[in-house]
Amino acid sequence: MQTLQTTSLQVRDNQLWILDQQALPQQKNWLPAHSVAQLVEHIHALRVRGAPLIGLSASLLLALLAEQGQTQRQLAESLAILRAARPTAVNLMNNLDRMKQALAQPAFATALAEEAWRLVEEDKQLCEAIATAGSALVKPGSQLLTHCNTGGLATAGVGTALGVIVRAHQQGRINNVWVDETRPLLQGGRLTAWELGELAVPYTLITDSMAASLMATKQVDAVWVGADRIAANGDVANKIGTYSLAVLAHYHQIPFYVAAPHTTLDRGCPNGEAIPIEQRAASEVTGVAGSFGSVQWAPEAANVYNPAFDVTPAALISGWVLDTGVVTPEQVQAGIFQPQ
Ligand code: MRU
């Protein structure tokens, strides 16, 4: 397969490599993701993360395994294992359903390579289209707040919500980006802060609990987040803490935008209650770990609740910024995301 270089994925020497997002920003380590077991382990550990990126990494690995001679049956097994690697982000399932169709063709190795490549190229274009549609909503002099990481690390392109923010910065409309640290795994504090710094976008890091007082003192003009799954009624699953921000934004009458590609839409899922929410290890809440080492501060026996995502009801969302354009609350109420 031809070589590929995105912010956090590489194909070289006919193998897949991933940028370890758990080691960033202190270390930039490219790790092998040469087997299904390796990639699944990286996905579980969030070394590869972000809804679009998970789907793309799984698709590329399948194509490479086909090139290395795996049979149709072996590939079908690999696909099933990869499809179950994380439950909430629907991009993984959507991408692999397309790869499954390619796998069913007689010249499946070529078809898989072509489909994986198409998915990567499409993702770049989807990000561009989202950035174009979303940046038009950003007013000059804006102070925006974002949560988790939705940038080039999480996609093959410029990102979703963060792509909008970066584009708006390039257009001279950003005064400051408030970056939620995003407990427990600190995707904001480690990854978004790093990406914005690299792109020279002015940002200020905050702990998640600081958003309310910033809004109350009129220091936030809009909130921009990504999505892991958008249900047919417009409810959105995204990183834990997104719902709190939506409630706060609603109370303070601040626009709350969700930016995502159409590959994040799940028309078969009626509402947020039907979205499977990943539960994660207690150790992520009782302490913190990264390239800086690990520390535990809670008692060993503490009971812990650690859902990786929450659901924001459609009623709290001001606009769904997709690659196809901005979808309004009225359009969602009229059923634009419902199965056609
Ligand atoms: O657990 P993560 O880091 O994979 O969660 C990521 C998010 O919630 C993102 O907001 C979402 O996947 C969109 S990434 C463009």
mmCIF file of C-alpha atoms and ligand atoms in Angstrom:
data_model
loop_
_atom_site.group_PDB
_atom_site.id
_atom_site.type_symbol
_atom_site.label_atom_id
_atom_site.label_comp_id
_atom_site.label_asym_id
_atom_site.label_seq_id
_atom_site.Cartn_x
_atom_site.Cartn_y
_atom_site.Cartn_z
ATOM 1 C CA MET A 1 0.000 0.000 0.000
ATOM 2 C CA GLN A 2 1.185 3.564 -0.634
ATOM 3 C CA THR A 3 2.566 5.513 2.292
ATOM 4 C CA LEU A 4 0.325 7.674 4.456
ATOM 5 C CA GLN A 5 1.128 10.390 6.979
ATOM 6 C CA THR A 6 -1.540 12.129 9.029
ATOM 7 C CA THR A 7 -1.053 13.839 12.376
ATOM 8 C CA SER A 8 -1.445 10.538 14.233
ATOM 9 C CA LEU A 9 -1.431 7.681 11.669
ATOM 10 C CA GLN A 10 1.311 6.403 9.398
ATOM 11 C CA VAL A 11 1.420 3.689 6.779
ATOM 12 C CA ARG A 12 5.030 2.913 5.909
ATOM 13 C CA ASP A 13 6.816 -0.295 4.943
ATOM 14 C CA ASN A 14 3.313 -1.714 4.356
ATOM 15 C CA GLN A 15 2.577 -1.524 8.095
ATOM 16 C CA LEU A 16 0.395 0.694 10.274
ATOM 17 C CA TRP A 17 1.952 2.926 12.949
ATOM 18 C CA ILE A 18 0.138 5.112 15.449
ATOM 19 C CA LEU A 19 1.243 8.169 17.382
ATOM 20 C CA ASP A 20 0.850 7.263 21.056
ATOM 21 C CA GLN A 21 -1.740 9.798 22.262
ATOM 22 C CA GLN A 22 -1.211 8.719 25.860
ATOM 23 C CA ALA A 23 2.435 9.823 25.768
ATOM 24 C CA LEU A 24 1.723 13.249 24.242
ATOM 25 C CA PRO A 25 2.655 16.011 24.683
ATOM 26 C CA GLN A 26 5.843 15.077 26.534
ATOM 27 C CA GLN A 27 6.836 12.292 24.127
ATOM 28 C CA LYS A 28 6.175 11.720 20.437
ATOM 29 C CA ASN A 29 6.337 7.952 20.084
ATOM 30 C CA TRP A 30 5.229 6.110 16.952
ATOM 31 C CA LEU A 31 4.109 2.607 17.924
ATOM 32 C CA PRO A 32 3.532 -0.427 15.702
ATOM 33 C CA ALA A 33 -0.094 -1.388 15.110
ATOM 34 C CA HIS A 34 0.721 -4.369 12.944
ATOM 35 C CA SER A 35 -1.800 -6.896 14.236
ATOM 36 C CA VAL A 36 -5.418 -6.859 15.339
ATOM 37 C CA ALA A 37 -4.353 -7.606 18.919
ATOM 38 C CA GLN A 38 -1.918 -4.663 18.890
ATOM 39 C CA LEU A 39 -4.431 -2.214 17.466
ATOM 40 C CA VAL A 40 -7.242 -3.311 19.794
ATOM 41 C CA GLU A 41 -4.882 -2.854 22.736
ATOM 42 C CA HIS A 42 -3.970 0.657 21.525
ATOM 43 C CA ILE A 43 -7.667 1.512 21.096
ATOM 44 C CA HIS A 44 -8.527 0.234 24.601
ATOM 45 C CA ALA A 45 -5.651 2.262 26.071
ATOM 46 C CA LEU A 46 -6.728 5.367 24.051
ATOM 47 C CA ARG A 47 -3.341 5.538 22.365
ATOM 48 C CA VAL A 48 -5.503 5.701 19.248
ATOM 49 C CA ARG A 49 -8.645 7.674 19.988
ATOM 50 C CA GLY A 50 -11.274 10.044 18.621
ATOM 51 C CA ALA A 51 -14.304 8.736 16.752
ATOM 52 C CA PRO A 52 -13.080 9.175 13.146
ATOM 53 C CA LEU A 53 -9.533 8.002 13.856
ATOM 54 C CA ILE A 54 -10.598 4.720 15.460
ATOM 55 C CA GLY A 55 -12.588 3.801 12.341
ATOM 56 C CA LEU A 56 -9.789 4.798 9.978
ATOM 57 C CA SER A 57 -7.072 2.927 11.877
ATOM 58 C CA ALA A 58 -9.160 -0.276 11.897
ATOM 59 C CA SER A 59 -9.927 0.054 8.170
ATOM 60 C CA LEU A 60 -6.277 0.640 7.241
ATOM 61 C CA LEU A 61 -5.113 -2.323 9.307
ATOM 62 C CA LEU A 62 -7.629 -4.627 7.616
ATOM 63 C CA ALA A 63 -6.453 -3.505 4.184
ATOM 64 C CA LEU A 64 -2.818 -4.115 5.170
ATOM 65 C CA LEU A 65 -3.601 -7.566 6.567
ATOM 66 C CA ALA A 66 -5.308 -8.440 3.277
ATOM 67 C CA GLU A 67 -2.229 -7.286 1.401
ATOM 68 C CA GLN A 68 -0.114 -9.519 3.674
ATOM 69 C CA GLY A 69 -2.150 -12.548 2.603
ATOM 70 C CA GLN A 70 -4.884 -13.020 5.224
ATOM 71 C CA THR A 71 -7.768 -15.070 3.832
ATOM 72 C CA GLN A 72 -11.314 -13.751 3.509
ATOM 73 C CA ARG A 73 -12.296 -15.807 6.550
ATOM 74 C CA GLN A 74 -9.418 -14.518 8.677
ATOM 75 C CA LEU A 75 -10.224 -10.975 7.621
ATOM 76 C CA ALA A 76 -13.892 -11.418 8.513
ATOM 77 C CA GLU A 77 -12.811 -12.524 12.000
ATOM 78 C CA SER A 78 -10.393 -9.592 12.295
ATOM 79 C CA LEU A 79 -13.136 -7.208 11.194
ATOM 80 C CA ALA A 80 -15.538 -8.523 13.834
ATOM 81 C CA ILE A 81 -12.921 -8.121 16.598
ATOM 82 C CA LEU A 82 -12.017 -4.591 15.504
ATOM 83 C CA ARG A 83 -15.698 -3.613 15.194
ATOM 84 C CA ALA A 84 -16.169 -4.433 18.888
ATOM 85 C CA ALA A 85 -13.054 -2.593 20.104
ATOM 86 C CA ARG A 86 -15.008 0.391 21.488
ATOM 87 C CA PRO A 87 -18.785 0.586 21.747
ATOM 88 C CA THR A 88 -19.812 4.267 21.611
ATOM 89 C CA ALA A 89 -18.273 5.933 18.536
ATOM 90 C CA VAL A 90 -20.326 4.761 15.568
ATOM 91 C CA ASN A 91 -17.695 5.800 12.983
ATOM 92 C CA LEU A 92 -15.890 2.516 13.735
ATOM 93 C CA MET A 93 -18.983 0.484 12.852
ATOM 94 C CA ASN A 94 -19.880 2.681 9.863
ATOM 95 C CA ASN A 95 -16.354 2.440 8.408
ATOM 96 C CA LEU A 96 -16.095 -1.295 8.969
ATOM 97 C CA ASP A 97 -19.505 -1.919 7.402
ATOM 98 C CA ARG A 98 -18.110 -0.375 4.231
ATOM 99 C CA MET A 99 -14.964 -2.500 4.554
ATOM 100 C CA LYS A 100 -17.201 -5.583 4.946
ATOM 101 C CA GLN A 101 -18.756 -4.895 1.554
ATOM 102 C CA ALA A 102 -15.274 -4.617 0.027
ATOM 103 C CA LEU A 103 -14.323 -7.899 1.700
ATOM 104 C CA ALA A 104 -17.222 -9.656 -0.006
ATOM 105 C CA GLN A 105 -15.798 -8.930 -3.469
ATOM 106 C CA PRO A 106 -13.748 -11.515 -5.403
ATOM 107 C CA ALA A 107 -10.703 -9.178 -5.615
ATOM 108 C CA PHE A 108 -11.112 -8.365 -1.927
ATOM 109 C CA ALA A 109 -7.505 -7.302 -1.195
ATOM 110 C CA THR A 110 -7.613 -4.592 -3.851
ATOM 111 C CA ALA A 111 -11.154 -3.611 -2.871
ATOM 112 C CA LEU A 112 -10.171 -3.300 0.825
ATOM 113 C CA ALA A 113 -7.127 -1.148 0.012
ATOM 114 C CA GLU A 114 -9.199 1.112 -2.213
ATOM 115 C CA GLU A 115 -11.979 1.440 0.358
ATOM 116 C CA ALA A 116 -9.594 2.185 3.252
ATOM 117 C CA TRP A 117 -7.866 4.816 1.159
ATOM 118 C CA ARG A 118 -11.229 6.303 0.168
ATOM 119 C CA LEU A 119 -12.275 6.508 3.826
ATOM 120 C CA VAL A 120 -9.089 8.402 4.715
ATOM 121 C CA GLU A 121 -9.438 10.826 1.810
ATOM 122 C CA GLU A 122 -13.136 11.317 2.544
ATOM 123 C CA ASP A 123 -12.401 12.060 6.200
ATOM 124 C CA LYS A 124 -9.978 14.814 5.196
ATOM 125 C CA GLN A 125 -12.646 16.330 2.937
ATOM 126 C CA LEU A 126 -15.357 15.992 5.600
ATOM 127 C CA CYS A 127 -13.155 17.879 8.061
ATOM 128 C CA GLU A 128 -12.568 20.637 5.513
ATOM 129 C CA ALA A 129 -16.296 20.972 4.837
ATOM 130 C CA ILE A 130 -17.081 21.090 8.574
ATOM 131 C CA ALA A 131 -14.417 23.778 9.105
ATOM 132 C CA THR A 132 -15.887 25.865 6.274
ATOM 133 C CA ALA A 133 -19.496 25.521 7.474
ATOM 134 C CA GLY A 134 -18.659 25.997 11.158
ATOM 135 C CA SER A 135 -16.233 28.916 10.946
ATOM 136 C CA ALA A 136 -18.971 31.023 9.316
ATOM 137 C CA LEU A 137 -20.833 30.816 12.645
ATOM 138 C CA VAL A 138 -17.926 32.226 14.659
ATOM 139 C CA LYS A 139 -18.207 35.930 15.392
ATOM 140 C CA PRO A 140 -15.118 38.197 15.267
ATOM 141 C CA GLY A 141 -13.371 38.552 18.630
ATOM 142 C CA SER A 142 -14.815 35.273 19.937
ATOM 143 C CA GLN A 143 -13.890 33.470 23.099
ATOM 144 C CA LEU A 144 -14.820 29.830 22.477
ATOM 145 C CA LEU A 145 -14.832 26.897 24.853
ATOM 146 C CA THR A 146 -14.057 23.351 23.750
ATOM 147 C CA HIS A 147 -13.957 19.961 25.427
ATOM 148 C CA CYS A 148 -11.863 16.830 24.847
ATOM 149 C CA ASN A 149 -9.831 16.662 21.620
ATOM 150 C CA THR A 150 -11.415 16.902 18.191
ATOM 151 C CA GLY A 151 -8.459 18.023 16.097
ATOM 152 C CA GLY A 152 -5.959 16.561 13.669
ATOM 153 C CA LEU A 153 -5.029 13.942 16.250
ATOM 154 C CA ALA A 154 -8.566 12.542 16.238
ATOM 155 C CA THR A 155 -9.118 12.572 12.456
ATOM 156 C CA ALA A 156 -7.178 12.253 9.208
ATOM 157 C CA GLY A 157 -7.764 15.942 8.479
ATOM 158 C CA VAL A 158 -7.980 19.232 10.339
ATOM 159 C CA GLY A 159 -10.479 17.901 12.861
ATOM 160 C CA THR A 160 -14.131 18.584 13.596
ATOM 161 C CA ALA A 161 -14.912 21.124 16.357
ATOM 162 C CA LEU A 162 -11.228 21.993 16.635
ATOM 163 C CA GLY A 163 -11.007 22.269 12.846
ATOM 164 C CA VAL A 164 -13.746 24.916 13.022
ATOM 165 C CA ILE A 165 -11.853 26.780 15.738
ATOM 166 C CA VAL A 166 -8.532 26.665 13.879
ATOM 167 C CA ARG A 167 -10.205 27.836 10.645
ATOM 168 C CA ALA A 168 -11.912 30.698 12.527
ATOM 169 C CA HIS A 169 -8.514 31.632 13.996
ATOM 170 C CA GLN A 170 -7.003 31.705 10.491
ATOM 171 C CA GLN A 171 -9.831 34.077 9.556
ATOM 172 C CA GLY A 172 -8.854 36.326 12.484
ATOM 173 C CA ARG A 173 -11.983 35.764 14.557
ATOM 174 C CA ILE A 174 -10.608 34.139 17.708
ATOM 175 C CA ASN A 175 -9.537 36.058 20.813
ATOM 176 C CA ASN A 176 -9.100 33.005 22.998
ATOM 177 C CA VAL A 177 -9.998 29.329 23.252
ATOM 178 C CA TRP A 178 -10.879 27.998 26.685
ATOM 179 C CA VAL A 179 -9.594 24.408 26.741
ATOM 180 C CA ASP A 180 -11.333 22.132 29.231
ATOM 181 C CA GLU A 181 -8.729 19.754 30.653
ATOM 182 C CA THR A 182 -11.303 16.934 30.271
ATOM 183 C CA ARG A 183 -10.999 14.642 33.252
ATOM 184 C CA PRO A 184 -10.332 11.808 33.701
ATOM 185 C CA LEU A 185 -7.968 11.224 30.748
ATOM 186 C CA LEU A 186 -7.077 14.849 30.070
ATOM 187 C CA GLN A 187 -7.518 14.872 26.290
ATOM 188 C CA GLY A 188 -8.023 18.643 26.518
ATOM 189 C CA GLY A 189 -5.093 19.420 28.807
ATOM 190 C CA ARG A 190 -2.667 17.131 27.002
ATOM 191 C CA LEU A 191 -3.833 16.970 23.369
ATOM 192 C CA THR A 192 -5.953 20.024 22.509
ATOM 193 C CA ALA A 193 -3.562 22.338 24.331
ATOM 194 C CA TRP A 194 -0.679 20.774 22.398
ATOM 195 C CA GLU A 195 -2.443 21.029 19.020
ATOM 196 C CA LEU A 196 -3.503 24.641 19.539
ATOM 197 C CA GLY A 197 0.012 25.543 20.685
ATOM 198 C CA GLU A 198 1.524 23.937 17.564
ATOM 199 C CA LEU A 199 -0.906 25.947 15.403
ATOM 200 C CA ALA A 200 -0.303 29.192 17.340
ATOM 201 C CA VAL A 201 -3.980 29.541 18.277
ATOM 202 C CA PRO A 202 -4.353 31.549 21.536
ATOM 203 C CA TYR A 203 -5.740 29.281 24.261
ATOM 204 C CA THR A 204 -6.162 29.127 28.018
ATOM 205 C CA LEU A 205 -6.302 25.832 29.847
ATOM 206 C CA ILE A 206 -8.958 25.413 32.554
ATOM 207 C CA THR A 207 -10.182 22.589 34.745
ATOM 208 C CA ASP A 208 -13.639 21.336 33.805
ATOM 209 C CA SER A 209 -15.200 22.889 36.889
ATOM 210 C CA MET A 210 -14.252 26.429 35.801
ATOM 211 C CA ALA A 211 -16.619 26.662 32.819
ATOM 212 C CA ALA A 212 -19.646 27.805 34.839
ATOM 213 C CA SER A 213 -17.997 30.878 36.335
ATOM 214 C CA LEU A 214 -16.473 31.820 32.971
ATOM 215 C CA MET A 215 -19.931 31.719 31.421
ATOM 216 C CA ALA A 216 -21.468 33.664 34.280
ATOM 217 C CA THR A 217 -18.880 36.404 33.805
ATOM 218 C CA LYS A 218 -19.581 36.508 30.038
ATOM 219 C CA GLN A 219 -16.190 35.198 28.985
ATOM 220 C CA VAL A 220 -17.542 32.461 26.709
ATOM 221 C CA ASP A 221 -19.267 33.353 23.418
ATOM 222 C CA ALA A 222 -19.956 29.793 22.232
ATOM 223 C CA VAL A 223 -19.177 26.162 23.065
ATOM 224 C CA TRP A 224 -17.895 23.839 20.330
ATOM 225 C CA VAL A 225 -17.673 20.056 20.838
ATOM 226 C CA GLY A 226 -17.413 16.943 18.693
ATOM 227 C CA ALA A 227 -19.525 13.793 18.764
ATOM 228 C CA ASP A 228 -19.103 10.057 18.991
ATOM 229 C CA ARG A 229 -22.635 9.235 17.875
ATOM 230 C CA ILE A 230 -25.624 11.328 16.827
ATOM 231 C CA ALA A 231 -28.972 9.571 17.269
ATOM 232 C CA ALA A 232 -31.918 9.965 14.886
ATOM 233 C CA ASN A 233 -33.589 12.478 17.224
ATOM 234 C CA GLY A 234 -30.436 14.623 17.388
ATOM 235 C CA ASP A 235 -29.238 13.495 20.829
ATOM 236 C CA VAL A 236 -25.438 13.384 20.924
ATOM 237 C CA ALA A 237 -23.011 11.114 22.765
ATOM 238 C CA ASN A 238 -19.650 12.751 23.364
ATOM 239 C CA LYS A 239 -16.873 12.803 25.959
ATOM 240 C CA ILE A 240 -18.056 12.773 29.552
ATOM 241 C CA GLY A 241 -18.587 16.361 30.676
ATOM 242 C CA THR A 242 -20.154 17.496 27.395
ATOM 243 C CA TYR A 243 -23.671 17.335 28.846
ATOM 244 C CA SER A 244 -22.657 19.523 31.805
ATOM 245 C CA LEU A 245 -21.368 22.133 29.369
ATOM 246 C CA ALA A 246 -24.604 21.993 27.365
ATOM 247 C CA VAL A 247 -26.703 22.559 30.492
ATOM 248 C CA LEU A 248 -24.468 25.455 31.524
ATOM 249 C CA ALA A 249 -24.568 26.998 28.049
ATOM 250 C CA HIS A 250 -28.362 26.716 27.946
ATOM 251 C CA TYR A 251 -28.691 28.414 31.362
ATOM 252 C CA HIS A 252 -26.375 31.234 30.294
ATOM 253 C CA GLN A 253 -27.956 31.498 26.808
ATOM 254 C CA ILE A 254 -24.707 30.707 25.032
ATOM 255 C CA PRO A 255 -24.765 28.843 21.675
ATOM 256 C CA PHE A 256 -23.732 25.203 21.960
ATOM 257 C CA TYR A 257 -22.560 23.638 18.661
ATOM 258 C CA VAL A 258 -21.783 20.023 17.819
ATOM 259 C CA ALA A 259 -19.429 19.487 14.868
ATOM 260 C CA ALA A 260 -19.201 16.047 13.262
ATOM 261 C CA PRO A 261 -18.977 14.272 9.916
ATOM 262 C CA HIS A 262 -22.033 12.413 8.615
ATOM 263 C CA THR A 263 -20.144 9.179 9.502
ATOM 264 C CA THR A 264 -21.041 9.968 13.139
ATOM 265 C CA LEU A 265 -24.788 9.836 12.387
ATOM 266 C CA ASP A 266 -26.633 6.705 13.468
ATOM 267 C CA ARG A 267 -30.100 6.900 11.941
ATOM 268 C CA GLY A 268 -30.831 3.403 13.279
ATOM 269 C CA CYS A 269 -30.437 4.629 16.845
ATOM 270 C CA PRO A 270 -33.698 6.324 17.893
ATOM 271 C CA ASN A 271 -32.364 8.461 20.767
ATOM 272 C CA GLY A 272 -29.591 9.005 23.273
ATOM 273 C CA GLU A 273 -30.881 6.353 25.658
ATOM 274 C CA ALA A 274 -30.154 3.709 23.035
ATOM 275 C CA ILE A 275 -26.480 4.730 22.638
ATOM 276 C CA PRO A 276 -24.141 2.259 24.357
ATOM 277 C CA ILE A 277 -21.894 4.095 26.811
ATOM 278 C CA GLU A 278 -18.429 2.681 27.455
ATOM 279 C CA GLN A 279 -17.541 2.168 31.111
ATOM 280 C CA ARG A 280 -13.838 2.367 31.894
ATOM 281 C CA ALA A 281 -11.361 1.312 34.579
ATOM 282 C CA ALA A 282 -11.550 2.722 38.102
ATOM 283 C CA SER A 283 -7.827 3.544 38.040
ATOM 284 C CA GLU A 284 -8.510 6.421 35.596
ATOM 285 C CA VAL A 285 -10.527 8.177 38.303
ATOM 286 C CA THR A 286 -8.546 7.193 41.387
ATOM 287 C CA GLY A 287 -5.369 8.654 39.879
ATOM 288 C CA VAL A 288 -3.693 9.716 36.672
ATOM 289 C CA ALA A 289 -1.107 8.101 34.399
ATOM 290 C CA GLY A 290 0.899 9.218 31.384
ATOM 291 C CA SER A 291 4.426 9.647 30.112
ATOM 292 C CA PHE A 292 4.984 11.727 33.261
ATOM 293 C CA GLY A 293 4.445 8.598 35.389
ATOM 294 C CA SER A 294 1.448 7.585 37.448
ATOM 295 C CA VAL A 295 -0.019 8.599 40.741
ATOM 296 C CA GLN A 296 -2.965 7.384 42.762
ATOM 297 C CA TRP A 297 -4.594 9.672 45.289
ATOM 298 C CA ALA A 298 -7.881 7.936 46.138
ATOM 299 C CA PRO A 299 -8.164 5.073 48.628
ATOM 300 C CA GLU A 300 -7.476 1.685 46.997
ATOM 301 C CA ALA A 301 -10.982 0.505 47.882
ATOM 302 C CA ALA A 302 -12.885 3.570 46.605
ATOM 303 C CA ASN A 303 -16.036 2.802 44.630
ATOM 304 C CA VAL A 304 -15.714 4.440 41.232
ATOM 305 C CA TYR A 305 -18.120 5.398 38.429
ATOM 306 C CA ASN A 306 -16.299 6.037 35.147
ATOM 307 C CA PRO A 307 -18.443 6.366 32.008
ATOM 308 C CA ALA A 308 -16.315 7.560 29.072
ATOM 309 C CA PHE A 309 -19.197 9.464 27.438
ATOM 310 C CA ASP A 310 -22.477 11.185 28.255
ATOM 311 C CA VAL A 311 -25.526 12.091 26.209
ATOM 312 C CA THR A 312 -26.564 15.666 25.438
ATOM 313 C CA PRO A 313 -30.255 15.926 24.552
ATOM 314 C CA ALA A 314 -31.061 17.551 21.220
ATOM 315 C CA ALA A 315 -33.027 20.289 23.004
ATOM 316 C CA LEU A 316 -29.771 21.768 24.349
ATOM 317 C CA ILE A 317 -28.004 21.942 20.983
ATOM 318 C CA SER A 318 -28.002 25.158 18.914
ATOM 319 C CA GLY A 319 -26.699 23.580 15.702
ATOM 320 C CA TRP A 320 -25.276 20.331 14.319
ATOM 321 C CA VAL A 321 -22.427 21.374 12.054
ATOM 322 C CA LEU A 322 -21.936 18.546 9.568
ATOM 323 C CA ASP A 323 -19.903 18.313 6.371
ATOM 324 C CA THR A 324 -23.195 18.773 4.562
ATOM 325 C CA GLY A 325 -23.870 22.095 6.302
ATOM 326 C CA VAL A 326 -25.431 23.399 9.482
ATOM 327 C CA VAL A 327 -28.526 21.543 10.688
ATOM 328 C CA THR A 328 -30.893 23.632 12.810
ATOM 329 C CA PRO A 329 -32.970 22.537 15.842
ATOM 330 C CA GLU A 330 -36.101 23.040 13.713
ATOM 331 C CA GLN A 331 -34.792 20.654 11.044
ATOM 332 C CA VAL A 332 -33.906 18.069 13.688
ATOM 333 C CA GLN A 333 -37.372 18.362 15.227
ATOM 334 C CA ALA A 334 -38.841 17.876 11.760
ATOM 335 C CA GLY A 335 -36.896 14.591 11.526
ATOM 336 C CA ILE A 336 -33.906 15.325 9.263
ATOM 337 C CA PHE A 337 -31.803 12.677 11.058
ATOM 338 C CA GLN A 338 -34.619 10.079 11.026
ATOM 339 C CA PRO A 339 -34.240 7.036 8.710
ATOM 340 C CA GLN A 340 -35.414 7.984 5.217
HETATM 341 O O1 MRU B 1 -12.425 8.741 24.488
HETATM 342 P P1 MRU B 1 -12.034 9.577 23.309
HETATM 343 O O2 MRU B 1 -10.838 10.414 23.566
HETATM 344 O O3 MRU B 1 -11.919 8.745 22.055
HETATM 345 O O4 MRU B 1 -13.262 10.556 23.093
HETATM 346 C C1 MRU B 1 -13.233 11.440 22.010
HETATM 347 C C2 MRU B 1 -14.389 12.354 21.948
HETATM 348 O O5 MRU B 1 -15.309 12.293 22.722
HETATM 349 C C3 MRU B 1 -14.416 13.298 20.777
HETATM 350 O O6 MRU B 1 -15.095 14.466 21.113
HETATM 351 C C4 MRU B 1 -15.118 12.638 19.596
HETATM 352 O O7 MRU B 1 -14.626 11.348 19.370
HETATM 353 C C5 MRU B 1 -14.986 13.431 18.349
HETATM 354 S S1 MRU B 1 -13.319 13.401 17.694
HETATM 355 C C6 MRU B 1 -13.374 14.270 16.226
#
